[in-house]
Amino acid sequence: MSLARRGQVCVSLILRIIILQSLHLLPIICRYLSQTWLIIFAVSKLLINLQLFLTYFQHWGTFARIWHVYDAKWQDPYKSAEMLKHYLLGTNKPIYHPLNNCGDHVVVINSKEIALRGDEWQKRVYFHHTTYHGGATWTLAWELHSKDPTLIVEKAVYRALPKNLQRRHNMQRLHIFPDEKIPEDMLKNISNQIKQLRDVPVRLNHIPKTEIDSFPQLLRYPKNHILK
Amino acid sequence: MVFLSLSLLTRARGPDEFWRKRKIFKLAAHFFARRRNCYSVAIRGVHRALTYSTIGRKLKKKDMKELQEQRLEAATSEHGLNFWILMEGLTRCNILLNRKSLTDLAIWEPRSFKAITDIACARAKQDHLKTKLNIQVPKSVISRGLIK
């Protein structure tokens, strides 16, 4: 999202303010400024105000926290995390500074349907220790995922973020949901969608029958032909 | 026989102890506890601090460069480029803006910065720079292959 684009988020709010302002001023204008040129003067004044308002809100828009949504369906959580960390840290903005708290919110949906590479579901192990004797546990990725489908994404992003005191605060701005359901109060904040790393292809068994039938074929097998 | 050399070799300790120490205490004014009040402790701390500040002068330049590059990376990726293409494209066009001024433009004048990235992008496209990015020549730049 470009800087200028960011400013346009508040446009509806500005227009509402302008309309309210003009409505409030209308009876006063009618009462005191009966002459035409004075009305023209008032209108031009209002237009200048509009310009000022726009600049003002653009400035605000630059510093606003933006809510992004990311569909994790069939995406590698570890590669996604490398991309998402820029949004959480604010390193995707030209105003970034390490002491400037300018990170955005990221809502990750469909974390249940993430894809790990190769045989990582069987081979990737998550280690935990309770600090008691014999308290070490090793959980396989598929086991962890069946217990909590949001944890793999969370751990991946946590690992990708820089290891400093801000890490847990940055994680506060990450919201992960196993399916497409986002709470209403979060959904109304969202104003941008992050592009997926890879496009989700259509599965062969999900292509509709009519499309398969209409696909051009070089030869048609006879009806009594049995495929091996 | 009079041996003068030994007494002459001892260091001259300055005009006045008070003023000599005061210089050090002034540098140690922001330290904690005895490090600011006792001379023998303060002098060690001051020496240490001055060494750090010498190193820090170099580090500051490096840090600023890193920050500016990070900001430019963010600003260019908004327009589908990256930092390397921007700098390479501008250098080839003989537009010798440094990182600081480019960052200032990106923050305070995003539209001017967009125009600059357009030029860099057109140049990169014209010179067939090797990139993984799928970039098109912006319509606002009309070069007719004349920029050299």
Short mmCIF file of C-alpha atoms in Angstrom, two decimals:
data_model
loop_
_atom_site.label_atom_id
_atom_site.label_comp_id
_atom_site.label_asym_id
_atom_site.label_seq_id
_atom_site.Cartn_x
_atom_site.Cartn_y
_atom_site.Cartn_z
CA MET A 1 0.00 0.00 0.00
CA SER A 2 1.55 3.27 -1.05
CA LEU A 3 1.78 6.34 1.15
CA ALA A 4 -0.83 8.23 -0.81
CA ARG A 5 -3.12 5.20 -0.83
CA ARG A 6 -2.79 4.91 2.92
CA GLY A 7 -4.14 8.42 3.26
CA GLN A 8 -7.30 7.61 1.33
CA VAL A 9 -8.50 5.22 4.03
CA CYS A 10 -10.07 8.08 5.93
CA VAL A 11 -11.73 9.74 2.93
CA SER A 12 -15.26 8.66 3.89
CA LEU A 13 -14.71 10.10 7.35
CA ILE A 14 -13.53 13.43 5.91
CA LEU A 15 -16.51 13.68 3.57
CA ARG A 16 -18.83 13.01 6.49
CA ILE A 17 -17.17 15.81 8.45
CA ILE A 18 -17.39 18.20 5.50
CA ILE A 19 -21.07 17.46 4.97
CA LEU A 20 -21.82 17.93 8.66
CA GLN A 21 -19.86 21.16 8.66
CA SER A 22 -21.66 22.55 5.64
CA LEU A 23 -25.07 21.52 7.02
CA HIS A 24 -24.26 23.28 10.23
CA LEU A 25 -23.18 26.42 8.35
CA LEU A 26 -26.09 26.50 5.86
CA PRO A 27 -28.69 28.40 7.95
CA ILE A 28 -26.03 30.87 9.10
CA ILE A 29 -24.93 31.50 5.51
CA CYS A 30 -28.53 32.03 4.44
CA ARG A 31 -29.27 34.39 7.30
CA TYR A 32 -26.21 36.62 7.19
CA LEU A 33 -24.78 36.31 3.71
CA SER A 34 -27.65 37.13 1.41
CA GLN A 35 -25.41 38.47 -1.34
CA THR A 36 -24.16 35.98 -3.92
CA TRP A 37 -20.49 36.90 -3.84
CA LEU A 38 -20.34 36.28 -0.15
CA ILE A 39 -21.77 32.79 -0.63
CA ILE A 40 -19.15 32.13 -3.32
CA PHE A 41 -16.51 33.30 -0.87
CA ALA A 42 -17.81 30.92 1.80
CA VAL A 43 -17.86 27.98 -0.62
CA SER A 44 -14.29 28.64 -1.76
CA LYS A 45 -13.25 28.84 1.89
CA LEU A 46 -14.87 25.45 2.45
CA LEU A 47 -13.00 23.96 -0.52
CA ILE A 48 -9.68 25.20 0.84
CA ASN A 49 -10.65 23.58 4.15
CA LEU A 50 -11.30 20.33 2.29
CA GLN A 51 -7.78 20.40 0.84
CA LEU A 52 -6.36 21.06 4.29
CA PHE A 53 -8.41 18.23 5.76
CA LEU A 54 -7.14 15.82 3.09
CA THR A 55 -3.51 16.68 3.78
CA TYR A 56 -4.15 16.41 7.49
CA PHE A 57 -5.68 12.95 7.26
CA GLN A 58 -3.06 11.74 4.80
CA HIS A 59 -0.54 12.59 7.47
CA TRP A 60 -2.56 10.64 10.01
CA GLY A 61 -2.95 7.76 7.57
CA THR A 62 0.81 7.42 7.32
CA PHE A 63 1.07 6.69 11.02
CA ALA A 64 -2.10 4.58 11.28
CA ARG A 65 -1.84 0.89 12.01
CA ILE A 66 -3.12 -1.03 9.02
CA TRP A 67 -4.80 -4.40 9.32
CA HIS A 68 -3.72 -6.96 6.74
CA VAL A 69 -5.27 -10.33 6.09
CA TYR A 70 -3.23 -13.29 4.87
CA ASP A 71 -4.71 -16.54 3.60
CA ALA A 72 -2.34 -19.33 4.69
CA LYS A 73 -4.04 -22.00 2.63
CA TRP A 74 -1.42 -24.30 1.06
CA GLN A 75 1.38 -21.89 1.98
CA ASP A 76 4.66 -22.76 3.65
CA PRO A 77 4.45 -21.21 7.17
CA TYR A 78 8.21 -20.73 7.40
CA LYS A 79 8.48 -18.88 4.10
CA SER A 80 5.31 -16.91 4.87
CA ALA A 81 6.75 -15.90 8.23
CA GLU A 82 9.78 -14.33 6.54
CA MET A 83 7.37 -12.15 4.57
CA LEU A 84 4.88 -11.43 7.37
CA LYS A 85 7.58 -10.21 9.74
CA HIS A 86 8.03 -7.09 7.60
CA TYR A 87 4.41 -6.13 8.20
CA LEU A 88 4.63 -6.82 11.94
CA LEU A 89 7.84 -4.83 12.33
CA GLY A 90 6.87 -2.00 9.99
CA THR A 91 9.91 -2.55 7.74
CA ASN A 92 7.58 -2.28 4.75
CA LYS A 93 7.18 1.46 5.43
CA PRO A 94 9.63 4.22 4.49
CA ILE A 95 9.14 5.81 7.93
CA TYR A 96 10.57 2.74 9.67
CA HIS A 97 12.92 3.26 12.58
CA PRO A 98 13.87 0.64 15.18
CA LEU A 99 12.54 2.86 17.98
CA ASN A 100 9.45 3.84 16.01
CA ASN A 101 6.52 1.62 16.92
CA CYS A 102 5.03 1.46 13.43
CA GLY A 103 4.22 -2.23 12.90
CA ASP A 104 0.90 -3.31 11.42
CA HIS A 105 -1.62 -5.96 12.41
CA VAL A 106 -1.69 -9.20 10.45
CA VAL A 107 -4.65 -11.57 10.52
CA VAL A 108 -3.73 -15.04 9.28
CA ILE A 109 -6.67 -17.20 8.21
CA ASN A 110 -6.91 -20.86 7.19
CA SER A 111 -3.91 -21.81 9.31
CA LYS A 112 -5.37 -25.31 9.45
CA GLU A 113 -4.58 -25.77 5.76
CA ILE A 114 -0.90 -24.83 5.72
CA ALA A 115 1.52 -26.94 3.69
CA LEU A 116 4.91 -28.11 4.91
CA ARG A 117 7.60 -29.10 2.43
CA GLY A 118 8.48 -32.72 1.67
CA ASP A 119 8.07 -35.08 4.60
CA GLU A 120 8.31 -32.31 7.18
CA TRP A 121 5.01 -33.27 8.79
CA GLN A 122 6.73 -36.46 9.96
CA LYS A 123 10.27 -35.10 10.38
CA ARG A 124 9.91 -31.65 11.94
CA VAL A 125 10.04 -31.90 15.73
CA TYR A 126 8.99 -29.30 18.29
CA PHE A 127 10.95 -29.51 21.54
CA HIS A 128 9.59 -28.55 24.94
CA HIS A 129 11.03 -28.94 28.41
CA THR A 130 9.15 -28.49 31.66
CA THR A 131 12.50 -28.02 33.54
CA TYR A 132 11.72 -31.07 35.69
CA HIS A 133 13.63 -34.33 35.35
CA GLY A 134 12.41 -36.25 32.39
CA GLY A 135 10.32 -33.24 31.39
CA ALA A 136 11.52 -33.11 27.81
CA THR A 137 8.98 -33.77 25.08
CA TRP A 138 9.42 -33.97 21.36
CA THR A 139 6.24 -33.38 19.38
CA LEU A 140 6.04 -34.08 15.66
CA ALA A 141 4.61 -31.40 13.42
CA TRP A 142 1.51 -33.40 12.54
CA GLU A 143 0.85 -34.09 16.23
CA LEU A 144 1.18 -30.44 17.15
CA HIS A 145 -1.03 -29.45 14.25
CA SER A 146 -3.74 -31.87 15.32
CA LYS A 147 -3.62 -30.42 18.87
CA ASP A 148 -3.70 -26.77 17.86
CA PRO A 149 -3.80 -25.79 14.17
CA THR A 150 -2.55 -22.26 14.87
CA LEU A 151 0.65 -23.15 16.74
CA ILE A 152 2.90 -23.99 13.77
CA VAL A 153 2.27 -20.61 12.15
CA GLU A 154 2.75 -18.84 15.46
CA LYS A 155 6.05 -20.56 16.16
CA ALA A 156 7.25 -19.91 12.63
CA VAL A 157 6.58 -16.17 12.91
CA TYR A 158 8.02 -16.05 16.42
CA ARG A 159 11.20 -17.61 15.06
CA ALA A 160 11.38 -15.18 12.13
CA LEU A 161 11.10 -12.03 14.27
CA PRO A 162 14.29 -10.47 15.65
CA LYS A 163 15.24 -11.83 19.05
CA ASN A 164 14.83 -8.80 21.29
CA LEU A 165 12.52 -7.48 23.99
CA GLN A 166 10.04 -6.27 21.36
CA ARG A 167 9.44 -9.78 20.03
CA ARG A 168 6.47 -10.59 22.28
CA HIS A 169 4.95 -7.17 21.68
CA ASN A 170 5.26 -7.67 17.93
CA MET A 171 3.60 -11.07 18.28
CA GLN A 172 0.63 -9.36 19.95
CA ARG A 173 -0.20 -7.86 16.58
CA LEU A 174 -0.44 -11.25 14.89
CA HIS A 175 -3.86 -12.90 14.95
CA ILE A 176 -4.16 -16.46 13.69
CA PHE A 177 -7.38 -18.31 12.95
CA PRO A 178 -7.62 -21.96 11.90
CA ASP A 179 -10.45 -21.27 9.43
CA GLU A 180 -11.97 -18.38 7.54
CA LYS A 181 -13.99 -17.09 10.48
CA ILE A 182 -12.68 -13.73 11.70
CA PRO A 183 -14.40 -11.98 14.64
CA GLU A 184 -16.61 -9.09 13.57
CA ASP A 185 -14.60 -6.44 15.43
CA MET A 186 -11.39 -7.49 13.66
CA LEU A 187 -13.02 -7.89 10.26
CA LYS A 188 -14.16 -4.27 10.18
CA ASN A 189 -10.57 -3.05 10.69
CA ILE A 190 -9.09 -4.99 7.79
CA SER A 191 -8.20 -2.86 4.79
CA ASN A 192 -5.58 -4.84 2.87
CA GLN A 193 -4.92 -8.37 1.71
CA ILE A 194 -1.37 -9.71 1.48
CA LYS A 195 -0.67 -11.64 -1.70
CA GLN A 196 -0.04 -15.34 -1.20
CA LEU A 197 3.47 -16.62 -1.90
CA ARG A 198 2.05 -19.24 -4.25
CA ASP A 199 -1.30 -19.34 -5.98
CA VAL A 200 -3.52 -22.15 -4.78
CA PRO A 201 -4.02 -24.48 -7.75
CA VAL A 202 -7.35 -26.15 -8.47
CA ARG A 203 -7.27 -29.80 -7.49
CA LEU A 204 -7.96 -32.24 -10.32
CA ASN A 205 -10.84 -33.87 -8.46
CA HIS A 206 -12.36 -30.45 -7.77
CA ILE A 207 -12.65 -29.46 -11.45
CA PRO A 208 -16.34 -29.52 -12.39
CA LYS A 209 -17.54 -32.41 -14.57
CA THR A 210 -18.84 -30.13 -17.31
CA GLU A 211 -15.42 -28.49 -17.74
CA ILE A 212 -13.71 -31.88 -18.07
CA ASP A 213 -16.25 -33.02 -20.64
CA SER A 214 -15.88 -29.85 -22.72
CA PHE A 215 -12.06 -30.10 -22.72
CA PRO A 216 -10.78 -30.93 -26.26
CA GLN A 217 -9.64 -34.54 -26.59
CA LEU A 218 -7.36 -36.09 -29.22
CA LEU A 219 -9.03 -39.46 -29.12
CA ARG A 220 -11.95 -41.02 -27.34
CA TYR A 221 -11.62 -44.52 -26.04
CA PRO A 222 -14.32 -46.94 -27.10
CA LYS A 223 -16.92 -47.59 -24.44
CA ASN A 224 -15.87 -51.18 -23.85
CA HIS A 225 -12.15 -50.24 -23.51
CA ILE A 226 -10.71 -51.02 -20.08
CA LEU A 227 -7.83 -48.82 -18.87
CA LYS A 228 -5.08 -50.71 -17.06
CA MET B 1 78.06 14.29 41.97
CA VAL B 2 74.55 15.47 41.40
CA PHE B 3 72.08 13.26 39.63
CA LEU B 4 69.48 15.52 38.00
CA SER B 5 68.15 13.19 35.28
CA LEU B 6 65.80 11.16 37.52
CA SER B 7 64.06 14.18 38.97
CA LEU B 8 63.82 15.72 35.51
CA LEU B 9 62.27 12.55 34.04
CA THR B 10 59.22 12.66 36.38
CA ARG B 11 56.14 13.82 34.52
CA ALA B 12 55.02 17.41 34.85
CA ARG B 13 51.57 17.05 36.45
CA GLY B 14 50.04 20.25 35.14
CA PRO B 15 49.47 23.64 36.68
CA ASP B 16 46.86 22.74 39.28
CA GLU B 17 45.44 19.43 40.47
CA PHE B 18 41.93 20.88 40.90
CA TRP B 19 41.53 22.04 37.32
CA ARG B 20 43.14 18.91 35.91
CA LYS B 21 40.65 16.72 37.80
CA ARG B 22 37.75 19.00 37.05
CA LYS B 23 38.14 18.31 33.33
CA ILE B 24 37.72 14.58 33.99
CA PHE B 25 34.85 15.03 36.44
CA LYS B 26 32.98 17.09 33.87
CA LEU B 27 33.17 14.18 31.44
CA ALA B 28 32.07 11.79 34.19
CA ALA B 29 29.14 13.94 35.35
CA HIS B 30 26.50 11.56 34.04
CA PHE B 31 28.04 8.40 35.54
CA PHE B 32 26.66 6.60 38.58
CA ALA B 33 27.85 6.73 42.21
CA ARG B 34 31.62 6.61 42.84
CA ARG B 35 32.33 6.57 39.13
CA ARG B 36 31.41 10.26 39.10
CA ASN B 37 32.74 11.33 42.51
CA CYS B 38 36.07 9.52 43.06
CA TYR B 39 38.81 10.59 40.71
CA SER B 40 40.69 7.30 40.54
CA VAL B 41 37.47 5.45 39.62
CA ALA B 42 36.14 8.21 37.38
CA ILE B 43 39.29 8.41 35.25
CA ARG B 44 39.00 4.72 34.39
CA GLY B 45 35.39 5.15 33.42
CA VAL B 46 36.16 8.22 31.33
CA HIS B 47 38.93 6.43 29.44
CA ARG B 48 36.54 3.57 28.76
CA ALA B 49 33.77 5.91 27.62
CA LEU B 50 36.07 7.83 25.29
CA THR B 51 37.20 4.59 23.65
CA TYR B 52 33.56 3.64 23.09
CA SER B 53 32.75 7.01 21.61
CA THR B 54 35.64 6.67 19.16
CA ILE B 55 34.28 3.32 18.01
CA GLY B 56 30.74 4.69 18.06
CA ARG B 57 31.55 7.45 15.59
CA LYS B 58 32.27 4.83 12.96
CA LEU B 59 29.33 2.63 13.95
CA LYS B 60 26.91 5.53 13.69
CA LYS B 61 27.70 6.02 10.02
CA LYS B 62 27.23 2.32 9.38
CA ASP B 63 23.94 2.23 11.29
CA MET B 64 22.55 5.23 9.43
CA LYS B 65 23.46 3.65 6.11
CA GLU B 66 21.73 0.43 7.13
CA LEU B 67 18.60 2.28 8.19
CA GLN B 68 18.46 4.31 5.00
CA GLU B 69 18.86 1.20 2.88
CA GLN B 70 16.10 -0.53 4.83
CA ARG B 71 13.80 2.45 4.33
CA LEU B 72 14.59 2.62 0.62
CA GLU B 73 13.99 -1.11 0.27
CA ALA B 74 10.53 -0.55 1.79
CA ALA B 75 9.83 2.51 -0.37
CA THR B 76 10.90 0.84 -3.63
CA SER B 77 9.02 -2.38 -2.95
CA GLU B 78 5.84 -0.29 -2.80
CA HIS B 79 6.47 0.41 -6.49
CA GLY B 80 7.53 -3.14 -7.36
CA LEU B 81 11.28 -2.50 -7.50
CA ASN B 82 14.08 -3.16 -5.08
CA PHE B 83 16.92 -1.11 -3.67
CA TRP B 84 19.55 -2.48 -6.02
CA ILE B 85 17.59 -1.67 -9.20
CA LEU B 86 16.90 1.84 -7.94
CA MET B 87 20.54 2.64 -7.25
CA GLU B 88 21.83 0.93 -10.38
CA GLY B 89 19.22 2.60 -12.61
CA LEU B 90 19.84 6.05 -11.16
CA THR B 91 23.62 5.73 -11.40
CA ARG B 92 23.37 4.74 -15.04
CA CYS B 93 21.18 7.78 -15.68
CA ASN B 94 23.77 9.95 -13.94
CA ILE B 95 21.28 10.94 -11.23
CA LEU B 96 23.65 11.09 -8.30
CA LEU B 97 21.28 11.32 -5.34
CA ASN B 98 22.60 9.79 -2.17
CA ARG B 99 20.77 7.48 0.21
CA LYS B 100 19.88 10.25 2.62
CA SER B 101 18.19 12.49 0.08
CA LEU B 102 16.40 9.55 -1.53
CA THR B 103 15.06 8.51 1.90
CA ASP B 104 13.90 12.06 2.58
CA LEU B 105 12.09 12.09 -0.74
CA ALA B 106 10.49 8.71 -0.01
CA ILE B 107 9.15 9.94 3.31
CA TRP B 108 8.22 13.55 2.63
CA GLU B 109 7.60 13.57 -1.13
CA PRO B 110 6.27 10.15 -2.11
CA ARG B 111 5.19 11.34 -5.56
CA SER B 112 8.61 12.75 -6.42
CA PHE B 113 10.08 9.49 -5.26
CA LYS B 114 7.67 7.59 -7.49
CA ALA B 115 8.89 9.63 -10.46
CA ILE B 116 12.49 8.74 -9.60
CA THR B 117 11.71 5.03 -9.33
CA ASP B 118 9.99 5.26 -12.73
CA ILE B 119 13.20 6.53 -14.29
CA ALA B 120 15.27 3.83 -12.62
CA CYS B 121 12.77 1.21 -13.73
CA ALA B 122 12.83 2.41 -17.36
CA ARG B 123 16.61 2.38 -17.37
CA ALA B 124 16.76 -1.10 -15.87
CA LYS B 125 14.37 -2.31 -18.53
CA GLN B 126 16.31 -0.62 -21.33
CA ASP B 127 19.65 -2.07 -20.22
CA HIS B 128 18.13 -5.52 -19.64
CA LEU B 129 19.28 -5.74 -16.03
CA LYS B 130 18.98 -9.22 -14.65
CA THR B 131 16.14 -9.24 -12.14
CA LYS B 132 13.64 -11.70 -10.83
CA LEU B 133 11.04 -8.95 -10.69
CA ASN B 134 8.39 -8.74 -13.36
CA ILE B 135 8.55 -5.00 -14.02
CA GLN B 136 7.13 -2.95 -16.87
CA VAL B 137 8.36 0.37 -18.20
CA PRO B 138 6.12 3.01 -16.63
CA LYS B 139 3.98 5.00 -19.07
CA SER B 140 5.11 8.29 -17.54
CA VAL B 141 8.66 7.81 -18.86
CA ILE B 142 9.21 8.46 -22.57
CA SER B 143 12.81 7.65 -23.40
CA ARG B 144 12.69 6.44 -27.04
CA GLY B 145 15.92 4.61 -26.19
CA LEU B 146 17.75 7.93 -25.95
CA ILE B 147 18.90 7.81 -22.32
CA LYS B 148 22.51 6.76 -22.27
#
